[in-house]
XYZ file of C-alpha atoms in Angstrom:
449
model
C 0.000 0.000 0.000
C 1.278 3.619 -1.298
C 1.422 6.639 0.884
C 0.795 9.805 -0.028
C 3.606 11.651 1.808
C 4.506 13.638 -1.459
C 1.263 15.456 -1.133
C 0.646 18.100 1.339
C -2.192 20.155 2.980
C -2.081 23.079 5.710
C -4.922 24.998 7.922
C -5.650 28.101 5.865
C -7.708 31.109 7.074
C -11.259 31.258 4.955
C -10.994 35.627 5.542
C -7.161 34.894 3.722
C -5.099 35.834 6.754
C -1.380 34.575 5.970
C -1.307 31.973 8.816
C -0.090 28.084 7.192
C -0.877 25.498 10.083
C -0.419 22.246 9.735
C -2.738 19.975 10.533
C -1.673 17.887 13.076
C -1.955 21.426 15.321
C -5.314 20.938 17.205
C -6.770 24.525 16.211
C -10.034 25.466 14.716
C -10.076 28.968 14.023
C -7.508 30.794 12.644
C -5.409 32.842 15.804
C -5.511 35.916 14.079
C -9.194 37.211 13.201
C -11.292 33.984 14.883
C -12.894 32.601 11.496
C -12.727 29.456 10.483
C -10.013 27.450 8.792
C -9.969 25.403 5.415
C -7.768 22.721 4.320
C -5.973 23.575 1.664
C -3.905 21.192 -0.674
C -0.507 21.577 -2.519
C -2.304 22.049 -6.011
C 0.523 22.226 -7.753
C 1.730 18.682 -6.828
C -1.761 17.242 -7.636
C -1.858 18.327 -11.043
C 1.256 16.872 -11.728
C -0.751 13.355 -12.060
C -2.999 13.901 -15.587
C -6.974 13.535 -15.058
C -6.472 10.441 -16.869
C -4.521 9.106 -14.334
C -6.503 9.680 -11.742
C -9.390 8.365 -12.783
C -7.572 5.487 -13.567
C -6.153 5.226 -9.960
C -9.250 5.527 -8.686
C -11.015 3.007 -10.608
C -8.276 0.632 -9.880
C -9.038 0.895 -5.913
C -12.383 0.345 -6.753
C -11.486 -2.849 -7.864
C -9.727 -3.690 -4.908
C -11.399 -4.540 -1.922
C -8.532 -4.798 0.192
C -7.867 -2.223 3.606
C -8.070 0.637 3.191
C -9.385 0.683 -0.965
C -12.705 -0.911 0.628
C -13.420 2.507 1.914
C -14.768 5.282 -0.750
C -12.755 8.220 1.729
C -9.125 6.358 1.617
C -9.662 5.492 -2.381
C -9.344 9.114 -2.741
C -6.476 9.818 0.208
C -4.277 12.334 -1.830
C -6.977 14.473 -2.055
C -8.214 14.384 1.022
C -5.424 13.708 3.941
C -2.181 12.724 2.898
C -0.590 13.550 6.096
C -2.331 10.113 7.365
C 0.558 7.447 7.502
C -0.831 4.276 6.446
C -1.114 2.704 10.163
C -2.907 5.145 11.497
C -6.189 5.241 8.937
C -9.527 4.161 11.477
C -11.710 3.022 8.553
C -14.902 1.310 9.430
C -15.353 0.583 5.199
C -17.629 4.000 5.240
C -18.416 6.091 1.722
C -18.520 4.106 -1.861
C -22.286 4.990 -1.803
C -25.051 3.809 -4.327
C -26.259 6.555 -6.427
C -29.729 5.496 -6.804
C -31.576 5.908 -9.952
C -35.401 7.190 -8.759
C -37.367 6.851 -11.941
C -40.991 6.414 -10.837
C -40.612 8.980 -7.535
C -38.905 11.604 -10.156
C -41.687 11.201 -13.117
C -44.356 12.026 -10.180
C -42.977 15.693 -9.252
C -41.678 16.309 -12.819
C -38.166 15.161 -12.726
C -37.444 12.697 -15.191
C -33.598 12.569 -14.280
C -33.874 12.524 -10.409
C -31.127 10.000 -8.232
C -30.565 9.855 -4.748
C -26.834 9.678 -3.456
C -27.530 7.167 -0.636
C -24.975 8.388 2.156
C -27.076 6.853 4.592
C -25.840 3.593 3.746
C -22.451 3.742 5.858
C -21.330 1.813 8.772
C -23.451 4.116 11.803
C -25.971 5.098 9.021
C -25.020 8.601 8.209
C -22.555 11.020 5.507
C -20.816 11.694 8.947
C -18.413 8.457 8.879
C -17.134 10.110 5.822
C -15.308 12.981 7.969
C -14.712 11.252 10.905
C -12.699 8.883 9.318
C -10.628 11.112 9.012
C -11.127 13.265 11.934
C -10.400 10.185 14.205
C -7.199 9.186 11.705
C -5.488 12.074 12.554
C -6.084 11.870 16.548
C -4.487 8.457 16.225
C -1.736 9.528 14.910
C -1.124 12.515 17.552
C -1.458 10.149 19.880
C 0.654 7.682 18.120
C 3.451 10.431 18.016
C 3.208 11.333 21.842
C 0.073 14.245 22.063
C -1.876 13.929 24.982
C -5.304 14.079 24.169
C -7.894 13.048 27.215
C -10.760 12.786 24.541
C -12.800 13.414 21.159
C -15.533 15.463 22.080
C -18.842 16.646 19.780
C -22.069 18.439 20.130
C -24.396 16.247 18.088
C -28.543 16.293 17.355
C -27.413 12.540 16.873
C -25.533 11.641 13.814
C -22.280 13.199 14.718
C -21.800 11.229 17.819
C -22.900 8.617 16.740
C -20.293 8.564 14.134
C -17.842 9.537 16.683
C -18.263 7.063 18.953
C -17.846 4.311 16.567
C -14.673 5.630 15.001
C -12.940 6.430 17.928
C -14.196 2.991 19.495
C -12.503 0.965 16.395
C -9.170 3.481 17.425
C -8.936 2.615 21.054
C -9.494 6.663 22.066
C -12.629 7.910 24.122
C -15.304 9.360 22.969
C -17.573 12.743 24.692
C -20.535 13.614 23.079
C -22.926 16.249 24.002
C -26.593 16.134 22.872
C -29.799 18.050 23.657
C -31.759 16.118 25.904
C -35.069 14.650 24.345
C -34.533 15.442 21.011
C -32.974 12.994 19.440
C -33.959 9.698 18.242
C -33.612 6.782 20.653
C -31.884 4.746 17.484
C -29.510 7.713 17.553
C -29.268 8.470 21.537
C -27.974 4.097 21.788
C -25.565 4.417 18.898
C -22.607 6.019 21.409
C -23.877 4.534 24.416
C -23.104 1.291 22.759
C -19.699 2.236 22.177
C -19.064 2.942 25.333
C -18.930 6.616 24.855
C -19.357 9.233 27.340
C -22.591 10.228 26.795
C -24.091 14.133 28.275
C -27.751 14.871 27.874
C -28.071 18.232 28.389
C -31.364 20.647 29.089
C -30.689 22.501 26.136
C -30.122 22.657 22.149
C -27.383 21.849 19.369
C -26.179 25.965 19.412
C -26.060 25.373 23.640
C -24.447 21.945 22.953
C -22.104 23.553 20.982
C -21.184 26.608 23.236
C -20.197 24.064 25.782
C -18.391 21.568 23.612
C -15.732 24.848 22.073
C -14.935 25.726 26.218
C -14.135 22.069 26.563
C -11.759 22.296 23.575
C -10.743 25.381 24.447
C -10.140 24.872 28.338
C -9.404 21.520 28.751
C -7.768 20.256 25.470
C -10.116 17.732 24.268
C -9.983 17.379 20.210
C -13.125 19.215 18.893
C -14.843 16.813 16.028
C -17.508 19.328 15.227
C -17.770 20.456 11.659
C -15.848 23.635 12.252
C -12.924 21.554 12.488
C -12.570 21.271 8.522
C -10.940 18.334 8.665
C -14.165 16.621 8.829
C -15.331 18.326 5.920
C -12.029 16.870 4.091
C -13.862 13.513 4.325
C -17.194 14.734 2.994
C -16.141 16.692 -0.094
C -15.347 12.590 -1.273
C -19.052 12.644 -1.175
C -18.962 15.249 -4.565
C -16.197 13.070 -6.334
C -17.876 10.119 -6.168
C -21.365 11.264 -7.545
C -19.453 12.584 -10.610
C -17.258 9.136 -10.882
C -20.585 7.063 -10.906
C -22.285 9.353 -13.628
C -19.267 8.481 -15.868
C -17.106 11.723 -14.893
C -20.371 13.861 -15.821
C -21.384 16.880 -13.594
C -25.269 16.918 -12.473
C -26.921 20.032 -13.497
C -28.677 20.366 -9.563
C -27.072 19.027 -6.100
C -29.800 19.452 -3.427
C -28.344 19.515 0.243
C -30.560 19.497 3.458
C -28.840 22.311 5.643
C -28.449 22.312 8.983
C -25.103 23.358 10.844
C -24.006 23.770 6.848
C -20.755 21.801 6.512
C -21.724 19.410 3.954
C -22.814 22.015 1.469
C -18.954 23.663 1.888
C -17.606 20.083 1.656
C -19.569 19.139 -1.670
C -18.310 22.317 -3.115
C -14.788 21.967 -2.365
C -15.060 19.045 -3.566
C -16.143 20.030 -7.312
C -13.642 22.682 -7.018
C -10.554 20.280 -6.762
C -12.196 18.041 -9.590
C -12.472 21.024 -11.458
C -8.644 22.368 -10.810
C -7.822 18.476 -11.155
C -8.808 18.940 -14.882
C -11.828 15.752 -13.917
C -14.185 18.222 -14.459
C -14.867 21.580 -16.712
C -18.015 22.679 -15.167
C -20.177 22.831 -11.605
C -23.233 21.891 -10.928
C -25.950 24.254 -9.221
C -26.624 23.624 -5.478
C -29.594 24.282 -3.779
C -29.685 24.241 0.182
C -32.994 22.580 1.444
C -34.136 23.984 5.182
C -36.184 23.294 7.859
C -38.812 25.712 7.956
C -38.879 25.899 11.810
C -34.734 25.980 11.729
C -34.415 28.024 8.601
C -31.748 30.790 8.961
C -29.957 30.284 5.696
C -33.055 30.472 4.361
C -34.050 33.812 5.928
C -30.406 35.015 4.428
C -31.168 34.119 1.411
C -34.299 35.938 1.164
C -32.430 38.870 1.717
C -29.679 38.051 -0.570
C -27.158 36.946 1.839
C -26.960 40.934 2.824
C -26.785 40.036 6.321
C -27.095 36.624 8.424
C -29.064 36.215 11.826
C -29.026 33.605 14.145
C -32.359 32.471 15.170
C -34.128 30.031 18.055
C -35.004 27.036 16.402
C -37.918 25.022 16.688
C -39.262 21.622 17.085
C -38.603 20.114 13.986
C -38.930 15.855 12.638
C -35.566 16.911 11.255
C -34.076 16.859 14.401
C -30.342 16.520 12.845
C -30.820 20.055 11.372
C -32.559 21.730 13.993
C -29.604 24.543 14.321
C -30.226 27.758 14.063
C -26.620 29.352 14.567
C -25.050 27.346 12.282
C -20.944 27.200 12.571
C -20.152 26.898 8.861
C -22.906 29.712 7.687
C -19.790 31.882 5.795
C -18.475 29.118 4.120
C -21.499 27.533 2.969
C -22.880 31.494 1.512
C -19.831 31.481 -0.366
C -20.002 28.169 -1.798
C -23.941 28.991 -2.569
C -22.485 32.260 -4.309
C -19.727 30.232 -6.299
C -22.344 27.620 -7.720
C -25.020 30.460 -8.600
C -27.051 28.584 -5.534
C -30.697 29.257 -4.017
C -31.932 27.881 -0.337
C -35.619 26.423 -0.130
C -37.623 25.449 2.876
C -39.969 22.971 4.030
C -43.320 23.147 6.300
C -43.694 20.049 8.279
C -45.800 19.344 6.586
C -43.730 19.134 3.123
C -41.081 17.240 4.264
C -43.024 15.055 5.830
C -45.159 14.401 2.777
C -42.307 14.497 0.570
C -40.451 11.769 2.513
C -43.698 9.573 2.529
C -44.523 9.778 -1.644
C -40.516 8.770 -1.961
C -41.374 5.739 0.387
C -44.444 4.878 -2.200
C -41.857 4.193 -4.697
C -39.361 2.326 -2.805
C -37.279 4.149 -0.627
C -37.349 4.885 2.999
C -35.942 8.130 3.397
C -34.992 10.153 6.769
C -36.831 13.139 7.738
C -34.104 15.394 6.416
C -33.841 14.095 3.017
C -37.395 14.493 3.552
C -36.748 18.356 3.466
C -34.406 18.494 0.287
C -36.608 15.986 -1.639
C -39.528 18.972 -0.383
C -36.747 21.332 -2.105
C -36.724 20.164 -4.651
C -40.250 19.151 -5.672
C -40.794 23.042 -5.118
C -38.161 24.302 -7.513
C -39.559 21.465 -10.110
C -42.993 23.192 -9.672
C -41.826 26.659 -10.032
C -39.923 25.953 -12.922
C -36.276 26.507 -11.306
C -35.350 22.864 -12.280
C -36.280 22.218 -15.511
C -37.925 18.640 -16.227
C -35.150 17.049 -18.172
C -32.460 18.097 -15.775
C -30.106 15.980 -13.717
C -30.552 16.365 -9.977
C -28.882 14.539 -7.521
C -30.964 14.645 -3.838
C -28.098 14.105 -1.398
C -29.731 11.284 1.475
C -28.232 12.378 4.533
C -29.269 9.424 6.509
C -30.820 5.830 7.240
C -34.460 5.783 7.618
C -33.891 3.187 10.278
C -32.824 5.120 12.072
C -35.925 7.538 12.430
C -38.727 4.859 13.026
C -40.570 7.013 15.214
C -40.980 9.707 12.146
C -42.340 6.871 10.091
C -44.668 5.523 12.408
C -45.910 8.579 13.761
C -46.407 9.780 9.993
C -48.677 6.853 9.219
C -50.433 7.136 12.482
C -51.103 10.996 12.183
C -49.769 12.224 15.104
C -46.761 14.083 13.720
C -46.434 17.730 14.971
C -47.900 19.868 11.997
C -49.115 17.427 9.970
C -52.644 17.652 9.918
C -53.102 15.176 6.925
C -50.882 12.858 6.138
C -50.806 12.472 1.987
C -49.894 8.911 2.378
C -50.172 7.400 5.392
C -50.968 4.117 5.575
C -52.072 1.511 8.720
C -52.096 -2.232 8.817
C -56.259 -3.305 8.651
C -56.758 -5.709 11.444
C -58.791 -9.011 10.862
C -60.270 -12.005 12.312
C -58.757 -15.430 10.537
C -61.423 -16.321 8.162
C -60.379 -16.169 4.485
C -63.731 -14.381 3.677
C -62.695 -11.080 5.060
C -59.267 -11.832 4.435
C -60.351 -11.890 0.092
C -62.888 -9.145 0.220
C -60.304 -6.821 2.336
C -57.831 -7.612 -0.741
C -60.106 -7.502 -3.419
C -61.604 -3.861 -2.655
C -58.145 -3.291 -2.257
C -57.019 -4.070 -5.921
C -60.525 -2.933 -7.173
C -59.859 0.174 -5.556
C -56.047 0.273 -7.545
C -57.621 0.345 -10.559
């Protein structure tokens, strides 16, 4: 197995302040002006390999199943973290998605080229073992080299830790997470208790989750795996490479992203923007960022044309995962919007509940937030924004296992704020005599017709 110790990549200051860190310093914002960091790669090196070669490279991991290849993240390690030395990747075989082909779900809302990028199917059932893959990779290997760190530490609405728990469970570290109490799912809430994280619930939200997790960092030295550490988001962007390597090295025309503390949408775009200065590429696609009404500050920027950005309160929401409303990642996400002439959209309860629900009528079984971008982006198909013979690609955020309380309290009609639900549907109880059993199934069919 090859390393990729010829390649490099350095913290970089998103405002362009002339700091280079590298990136086995534990810092998340840059020391001079407090924003955020980016990873940014030696370029130059890169492009010394043709796009030919690469693709070539990568489709020869594919074919290799071996450790680490078997993960979609580590088939693309030179773009993503070659200061990793081989023995210190934690891979739990996460990423290498399906793209799904939605044919019968897309003709119904007017898309005849609609596909689902199925992130959900990874090893703790979310796109968040694609960044802390590497998040965790480079903690072992501080700790490998000496660095005393007493833990990994998240805020999470549920996903995030339990994504951290697992990785740093497979790497021998410990694991704190930090989660609202009650508002998560109990699917999610067992995930890090199983793997023996340490495991807060606290009587507050994500942002106060959040606040508490940075002091940790901060005062105590525990290794912050939130999304403003963009290392995570080095992981995710693999997310972007590998929809264009399934569609034969073709660009969709639309990416929709459900939004919530807004790293993924920064990660997809850096993503097309190192396939694009790769040469894999010559074009992007557009993006569209799909909100939570009742956790919708993007959305409320947007309206305004990004002129200024407030925080909100948010509300009770079945997309629990982006229920944020001061999201940590809100500048880079508005520029990444801005660089892939991008529009936010926003869904009622209602909406994403209903949108999730006719997805599930033609085979899938979608979370509640993929609920909210397949809302998005029935909208924009409605209004005309998408046109019908585009290419979309719906980014799934998430198992629908894992939210079995949304489905059955969408087919039961006692979601909050949904009043009717478009296609709920309960099991018809029966005595055992085949009479009732064939006219129950007959009207049934009869009805089909």
């Amino acid at each position: 197995m090859q390393t990729s110790s010829k390649y490099r990549a350095e913290f970089r200051c998103i405002a362009g302040c002339p700091e280079r860190l590298p990136l086995e310093r534990q810092v998340y914002r840059c020391p001079t002006c407090g924003d955020l960091l980016e990873v940014a790669h030696d370029m130059e090196a890169l492009t010394q390999r043709s796009a030919a070669d690469w693709k070539a490279l990568f489709a020869k991991r594919a074919a290799d199943f071996s450790y680490p290849n078997n993960s979609g993240v580590w088939r693309k390690r030179e773009l993503v973290a070659p200061h990793i030395r081989d023995e210190n990747i934690v891979s739990l075989s996460e990423g290498a998605s399906p793209l799904q082909h939605v044919p019968r779900y897309g003709r119904q809302i007017g898309l005849e080229n609609l596909w689902i990028k199925q992130c959900g199917l990874s090893h703790t059932g979310s796109f968040k073992d694609l960044g802390m893959t590497v998040l965790v990779s480079t903690v072992a290997q501080l700790v490998a080299d000496g660095a005393k760190i007493p833990a990994i530490a998240c805020a999470s609405t549920g996903d995030t830790s339990a994504a951290l728990s697992a990785y740093a469970a497979a790497a021998g570290l410990q694991a704190a997470v930090i989660l609202p109490k009650g508002k998560i799912t109990t699917a999610q809430l067992v995930q890090p208790l199983a793997n023996g994280a340490l495991v807060l619930a606290v009587d507050t939200d994500f942002d106060g989750c959040m606040e508490l997790v940075a002091e940790l960092a901060d005062r105590d030295g525990v290794y912050l795996a939130n999304s403003m550490n963009s290392l995570r988001l080095e992981g995710q962007k693999t997310v972007a490479i590998e929809i264009v390597e399934q569609l034969g090295w073709k660009v969709p025309d639309w990416i929709v992203i459900p939004g919530g503390n807004l790293g993924n949408v920064s990660a997809l775009a850096a993503g097309f923007k190192m396939l694009t200065e790769l040469g894999l590429i010559d074009k992007i696609p557009r993006v569209c960022v799909a909100q939570a009404h009742n956790a919708n500050p993007l959305y409320r920027s947007f309206k305004n044309g990004f002129e200024s950005f407030e925080s909100i309160v948010a509300q009770d929401t079945a997309a629990s995962a982006i229920r944020i409303g001061n999201p940590v990642s809100r500048d880079k996400a508005i520029a990444a919007l801005k660089r892939h002439n991008g529009v936010v959209a926003e869904a009622s309860e209602q909406e994403l509940a209903d949108a999730s629900g006719r997805a599930d009528r033609a085979g899938l079984f979608t979370c509640p937030h993929t609920g909210v971008a397949l809302a998005a982006a029935e909208k924009l198909a409605a209004t005309g924004q998408i046109g019908p013979d585009e290419q979309v690609v719906v980014i799934s955020t998430a198992n629908g296992l894992k939210f079995g309380e949304f489905k059955t309290q969408y087919h039961e009609s006692t979601l909050a704020e949904v009043a009717k639900p478009q296609w709920a549907n309960v099991p018809i109880e029966l005595p055992r005599e085949y009479s009732k059993v064939r006219e129950t199934v007959i009207r049934f069919l009869d009805a089909g017709d």
